[in-house]
XYZ file of C-alpha atoms in Angstrom:
377
model
C 78.633 81.371 97.679
C 82.132 82.661 96.806
C 83.658 85.867 98.127
C 83.463 87.319 94.612
C 79.746 86.602 94.402
C 79.149 88.148 97.813
C 81.176 91.200 96.811
C 79.242 91.579 93.573
C 75.919 91.364 95.396
C 77.039 94.043 97.876
C 78.117 96.238 94.961
C 74.731 95.800 93.307
C 72.930 96.735 96.522
C 75.163 99.777 96.940
C 74.423 100.864 93.379
C 70.713 100.651 94.127
C 70.954 103.142 97.003
C 70.107 106.808 96.331
C 73.696 107.972 96.843
C 75.143 111.037 95.113
C 75.574 110.428 91.395
C 79.305 111.137 91.370
C 79.904 108.407 93.989
C 78.678 105.600 91.732
C 81.560 103.335 90.725
C 84.066 105.006 93.044
C 86.510 103.107 95.253
C 87.180 104.059 98.906
C 90.655 105.073 100.053
C 92.540 102.175 101.566
C 95.637 100.019 101.735
C 96.038 96.293 102.470
C 95.789 95.541 106.198
C 97.735 92.334 106.742
C 99.619 91.068 109.776
C 103.157 90.203 108.707
C 106.601 90.521 110.264
C 107.348 93.871 108.617
C 104.341 96.125 107.915
C 105.985 98.910 105.938
C 103.179 100.110 103.670
C 101.375 103.021 105.366
C 104.230 105.139 106.762
C 103.458 104.549 110.411
C 106.191 104.767 113.015
C 106.932 101.081 113.565
C 109.106 101.677 116.634
C 107.412 100.991 119.952
C 106.064 104.024 121.758
C 108.600 104.854 124.520
C 107.563 103.625 127.951
C 107.601 107.095 129.482
C 105.213 108.324 126.777
C 102.857 105.378 127.296
C 102.838 106.058 131.034
C 102.154 109.776 130.569
C 99.346 109.195 128.074
C 97.777 106.547 130.306
C 97.853 108.908 133.259
C 96.273 111.823 131.394
C 93.637 109.693 129.658
C 92.732 108.143 133.013
C 92.259 111.620 134.457
C 90.178 112.625 131.420
C 87.828 109.694 132.023
C 86.545 111.379 135.168
C 85.453 114.339 133.017
C 83.655 112.491 130.226
C 80.243 113.430 131.606
C 81.074 116.958 130.430
C 81.781 118.157 126.915
C 85.489 118.668 126.164
C 87.095 122.078 125.865
C 85.630 123.197 122.551
C 88.640 125.423 121.900
C 91.239 122.837 123.062
C 93.187 125.818 124.348
C 95.971 124.036 126.221
C 96.590 121.654 123.316
C 96.822 124.551 120.858
C 99.348 126.268 123.101
C 101.550 123.163 123.228
C 101.318 122.655 119.472
C 102.319 126.294 118.939
C 105.337 125.836 121.203
C 106.396 122.707 119.314
C 106.057 124.295 115.867
C 107.910 127.399 117.000
C 111.055 125.268 117.063
C 111.054 125.629 113.245
C 111.106 129.422 113.454
C 114.431 131.286 113.382
C 112.818 134.131 115.311
C 109.454 134.903 116.818
C 106.877 132.519 118.210
C 103.545 131.125 117.150
C 100.671 131.408 119.594
C 97.586 129.310 120.240
C 95.669 131.744 118.006
C 97.662 130.468 115.016
C 96.791 126.808 115.605
C 93.902 124.561 114.629
C 93.590 120.810 115.227
C 91.213 117.997 114.336
C 90.925 114.218 114.185
C 93.907 113.587 111.945
C 95.166 115.845 109.173
C 92.387 114.351 107.030
C 89.789 116.232 109.076
C 91.982 119.339 109.079
C 91.973 119.249 105.261
C 88.240 118.623 105.228
C 87.677 121.697 107.401
C 89.857 123.790 105.091
C 88.006 122.715 101.956
C 84.615 123.098 103.616
C 85.522 126.691 104.408
C 87.471 127.719 101.304
C 86.405 125.354 98.495
C 83.014 123.764 97.849
C 80.419 123.873 95.025
C 81.535 125.990 92.095
C 85.077 126.183 93.467
C 88.251 124.240 92.671
C 91.181 122.579 94.428
C 94.573 122.128 92.778
C 97.290 119.613 93.680
C 100.247 118.129 91.820
C 100.260 114.341 91.193
C 101.808 111.989 91.879
C 100.920 113.070 95.388
C 98.725 112.061 98.316
C 95.788 110.158 96.841
C 93.302 111.654 99.318
C 93.411 115.140 97.770
C 90.895 114.395 94.992
C 88.729 112.597 97.579
C 88.745 115.699 99.789
C 87.626 117.691 96.766
C 84.901 115.207 95.887
C 83.655 115.112 99.483
C 83.248 118.880 99.529
C 81.653 119.124 96.047
C 84.774 120.871 94.738
C 86.335 120.528 91.292
C 89.790 118.916 91.329
C 92.594 120.248 89.138
C 95.640 118.016 88.640
C 98.799 120.020 88.079
C 102.043 118.542 86.781
C 105.561 117.947 88.112
C 108.982 117.625 86.560
C 110.044 114.161 85.418
C 112.046 113.686 88.640
C 108.967 114.682 90.726
C 110.483 118.028 91.753
C 108.699 121.367 91.344
C 110.183 124.662 90.205
C 109.040 128.071 91.373
C 108.272 129.443 87.899
C 106.373 126.357 86.763
C 104.201 126.088 89.871
C 103.392 129.806 89.786
C 102.535 129.623 86.090
C 100.164 126.681 86.610
C 98.406 128.491 89.470
C 97.975 131.656 87.398
C 96.554 129.702 84.458
C 94.122 127.606 86.522
C 93.157 130.224 89.149
C 91.916 127.622 91.669
C 90.359 128.575 94.991
C 92.684 126.298 97.002
C 96.183 125.055 96.122
C 97.865 122.170 97.950
C 101.644 121.790 97.897
C 103.110 118.783 99.677
C 106.513 118.880 101.335
C 107.847 116.267 101.729
C 105.627 114.848 99.021
C 103.891 111.500 99.323
C 104.685 109.098 97.632
C 107.883 110.581 96.198
C 109.528 111.919 99.372
C 110.645 115.123 97.660
C 110.697 118.357 99.683
C 110.179 121.927 98.478
C 112.580 124.825 98.626
C 111.013 127.936 100.116
C 111.362 129.815 96.817
C 108.698 127.479 95.385
C 106.334 128.268 98.253
C 106.996 132.003 97.939
C 106.331 131.982 94.192
C 103.215 129.851 94.632
C 101.924 132.225 97.309
C 102.442 135.312 95.151
C 100.614 133.657 92.251
C 97.804 132.415 94.504
C 97.352 135.793 96.170
C 96.566 137.383 92.787
C 93.273 135.465 92.743
C 92.736 135.478 96.530
C 93.545 131.741 96.606
C 94.355 129.824 99.793
C 97.736 128.063 99.673
C 98.137 124.942 101.838
C 101.541 123.350 102.400
C 101.036 119.820 103.681
C 104.005 118.935 105.900
C 102.737 115.640 107.325
C 106.298 114.279 107.202
C 107.991 117.540 108.116
C 109.886 116.205 111.129
C 111.795 113.764 108.902
C 113.367 116.432 106.670
C 117.047 116.204 105.824
C 119.325 118.635 107.717
C 119.021 122.175 106.395
C 115.706 121.651 104.584
C 113.393 124.469 105.734
C 109.742 124.401 106.791
C 107.090 126.640 105.263
C 106.228 127.636 108.849
C 109.027 130.188 108.407
C 106.901 132.011 105.801
C 103.667 132.401 107.768
C 104.252 135.930 109.048
C 102.629 138.470 106.744
C 100.963 135.831 104.539
C 97.308 135.527 105.594
C 96.482 133.088 102.779
C 99.195 130.560 103.748
C 98.411 127.451 105.803
C 100.910 124.801 106.941
C 99.471 121.459 108.032
C 101.130 118.813 110.181
C 100.147 115.566 111.904
C 101.050 113.658 115.049
C 100.466 110.331 113.259
C 104.002 110.011 111.953
C 106.780 111.557 114.037
C 104.769 111.349 117.276
C 103.821 107.682 116.729
C 100.144 108.560 117.152
C 98.612 107.076 113.992
C 95.984 105.480 116.219
C 95.454 108.682 118.198
C 94.200 110.747 115.232
C 95.471 114.257 115.774
C 96.326 116.581 112.909
C 96.887 120.327 113.106
C 97.777 123.456 111.192
C 99.377 126.837 111.627
C 97.961 129.915 109.929
C 96.807 133.464 110.528
C 94.213 133.691 113.334
C 91.492 134.676 110.868
C 91.952 131.333 109.075
C 91.260 129.429 112.282
C 88.210 131.667 112.800
C 86.940 130.549 109.385
C 87.319 126.893 110.369
C 85.176 127.416 113.458
C 82.316 128.107 111.046
C 82.410 124.550 109.634
C 83.686 122.298 112.415
C 81.274 120.042 114.274
C 80.724 120.941 117.949
C 83.281 119.525 120.390
C 85.064 117.674 117.594
C 88.117 116.758 119.718
C 87.287 114.353 122.541
C 88.751 114.664 126.027
C 90.772 111.507 125.306
C 92.256 112.831 122.077
C 93.222 116.085 123.749
C 94.726 114.269 126.733
C 96.777 111.821 124.652
C 98.105 114.502 122.308
C 98.962 116.807 125.203
C 100.905 114.056 126.985
C 102.790 113.176 123.791
C 103.790 116.806 123.287
C 105.123 116.889 126.848
C 107.476 114.076 125.784
C 108.390 115.363 122.329
C 112.129 114.877 122.891
C 111.676 111.184 123.636
C 109.577 110.710 120.504
C 111.939 112.731 118.310
C 114.701 110.297 119.298
C 112.761 107.635 117.386
C 112.551 110.012 114.429
C 116.342 110.126 114.278
C 116.505 106.317 114.302
C 114.001 106.181 111.459
C 116.020 108.664 109.416
C 119.068 106.415 109.773
C 117.119 103.478 108.327
C 115.667 105.650 105.535
C 119.137 106.706 104.442
C 120.340 103.111 104.726
C 117.508 101.998 102.431
C 118.452 104.555 99.781
C 122.123 103.569 99.909
C 121.483 99.842 99.666
C 118.862 100.181 96.936
C 121.396 102.060 94.824
C 123.875 99.242 95.444
C 121.265 96.814 94.043
C 121.088 98.872 90.851
C 117.700 100.331 91.682
C 116.694 103.995 91.588
C 115.477 105.441 94.914
C 114.162 109.002 94.909
C 115.824 111.368 97.389
C 113.627 111.370 100.495
C 112.916 113.884 103.230
C 110.184 111.645 104.662
C 110.034 108.376 106.606
C 109.682 106.352 103.418
C 111.480 105.781 100.122
C 109.991 105.565 96.636
C 112.201 103.485 94.378
C 112.151 102.608 90.690
C 114.144 100.426 88.361
C 111.899 97.375 88.763
C 110.906 95.529 85.591
C 107.871 94.035 87.327
C 106.872 95.909 90.485
C 103.871 93.662 91.106
C 106.017 90.536 91.094
C 108.437 92.273 93.477
C 105.548 93.227 95.781
C 104.297 89.627 95.847
C 107.806 88.285 96.482
C 108.237 90.615 99.451
C 104.831 89.699 100.854
C 105.721 85.999 100.624
C 108.691 86.876 102.856
C 106.278 88.649 105.251
C 107.267 92.147 104.181
C 104.351 94.403 103.222
C 105.154 97.593 101.265
C 103.061 99.856 99.014
C 102.326 99.675 95.301
C 101.503 103.320 94.573
C 100.505 102.758 90.963
C 103.634 104.197 89.324
C 105.015 101.681 86.789
C 108.313 100.155 87.865
C 108.100 101.705 91.348
C 107.239 100.710 94.911
C 107.286 102.629 98.204
C 108.635 101.350 101.493
C 108.330 102.824 104.984
C 111.558 103.079 106.951
C 110.980 100.832 109.953
C 113.166 99.433 112.684
C 116.636 98.127 111.878
C 115.296 94.556 111.936
C 112.352 95.358 109.639
C 114.615 97.223 107.239
C 116.972 94.269 107.097
C 114.081 91.901 106.314
C 112.985 94.182 103.473
C 116.456 94.638 102.000
C 117.354 90.929 102.204
C 114.111 89.903 100.501
C 114.371 92.520 97.764
C 118.028 91.654 97.165
C 116.989 88.053 96.582
C 114.321 89.159 94.101
C 116.629 91.493 92.183
C 119.365 88.821 92.034
C 117.165 86.094 90.571
């Protein structure tokens, strides 16, 4: 029996199950998982975790193992305090406290908690494609309607346009993404302010997803600066990217304390294990060491943009750890050519475009050399 036949039989058996009607025919979120020399398709930090961080995490996880007969701290109080201290670095004045922080198993679960509390049946969620492909899945998983807004042709967003779309649609939750995935574009704070004012008119929650916030270009602000006095504003972050903890699964947010109180109504009991809390806490203790890798990644990101332009391609300006680039006549052929050279990047479904994660200097060189060969054929 061929793989295709097996796959078709599994699909038939799935279709026969009494699953929710709207799930029939849907595809799960995913990206190719292949072992090649340069895996640059899912925006992980490809640099090795610094030895001092590995040692600290190992020590704290080992200590946590002696406590696994007991439930973990349900309020993860110490972890919230450390996350607040880290985020406060983005504030020109004043500090966040543990009361402003929530965390979960990756920013995916953070978003799920937010939509469980503020969206749901009979409610709607608005985002602005092309953007993170999980947003409509979050909406579907919480029985929420999904509203797709629009962007400018260069993927940017203007304050007046975003505010106008929010006022016309009157969703219950709005998601802005800065830097945006897959385009890499960041938002000016005037866009967030205008979006918040429009959202507040209909008592709408505004989420700014800053999963790649630590990779911003110099001088690009964070929406964390706008939290004070805005009880309907939420800023989400993750430790998967800048903290090299994609396998650790820790996402978090900053918001008014009453927002975190709302999330306690929907979270599962003891949702953060002792091991997750220990690993994240140890990583935060070594933030400076990990941020040094962030600076190295930013160098490679900027190198990618410069060299792609020299090839005659069209990279979008990026404030993230990846680069979306266009100008390809056949992006699928380019993707296959790169994979044949053991370089895996992402086809994000935009004609003529591909997205590449900024990796180590060696991985970046492999990518650029292979693509240069393809473009020069």
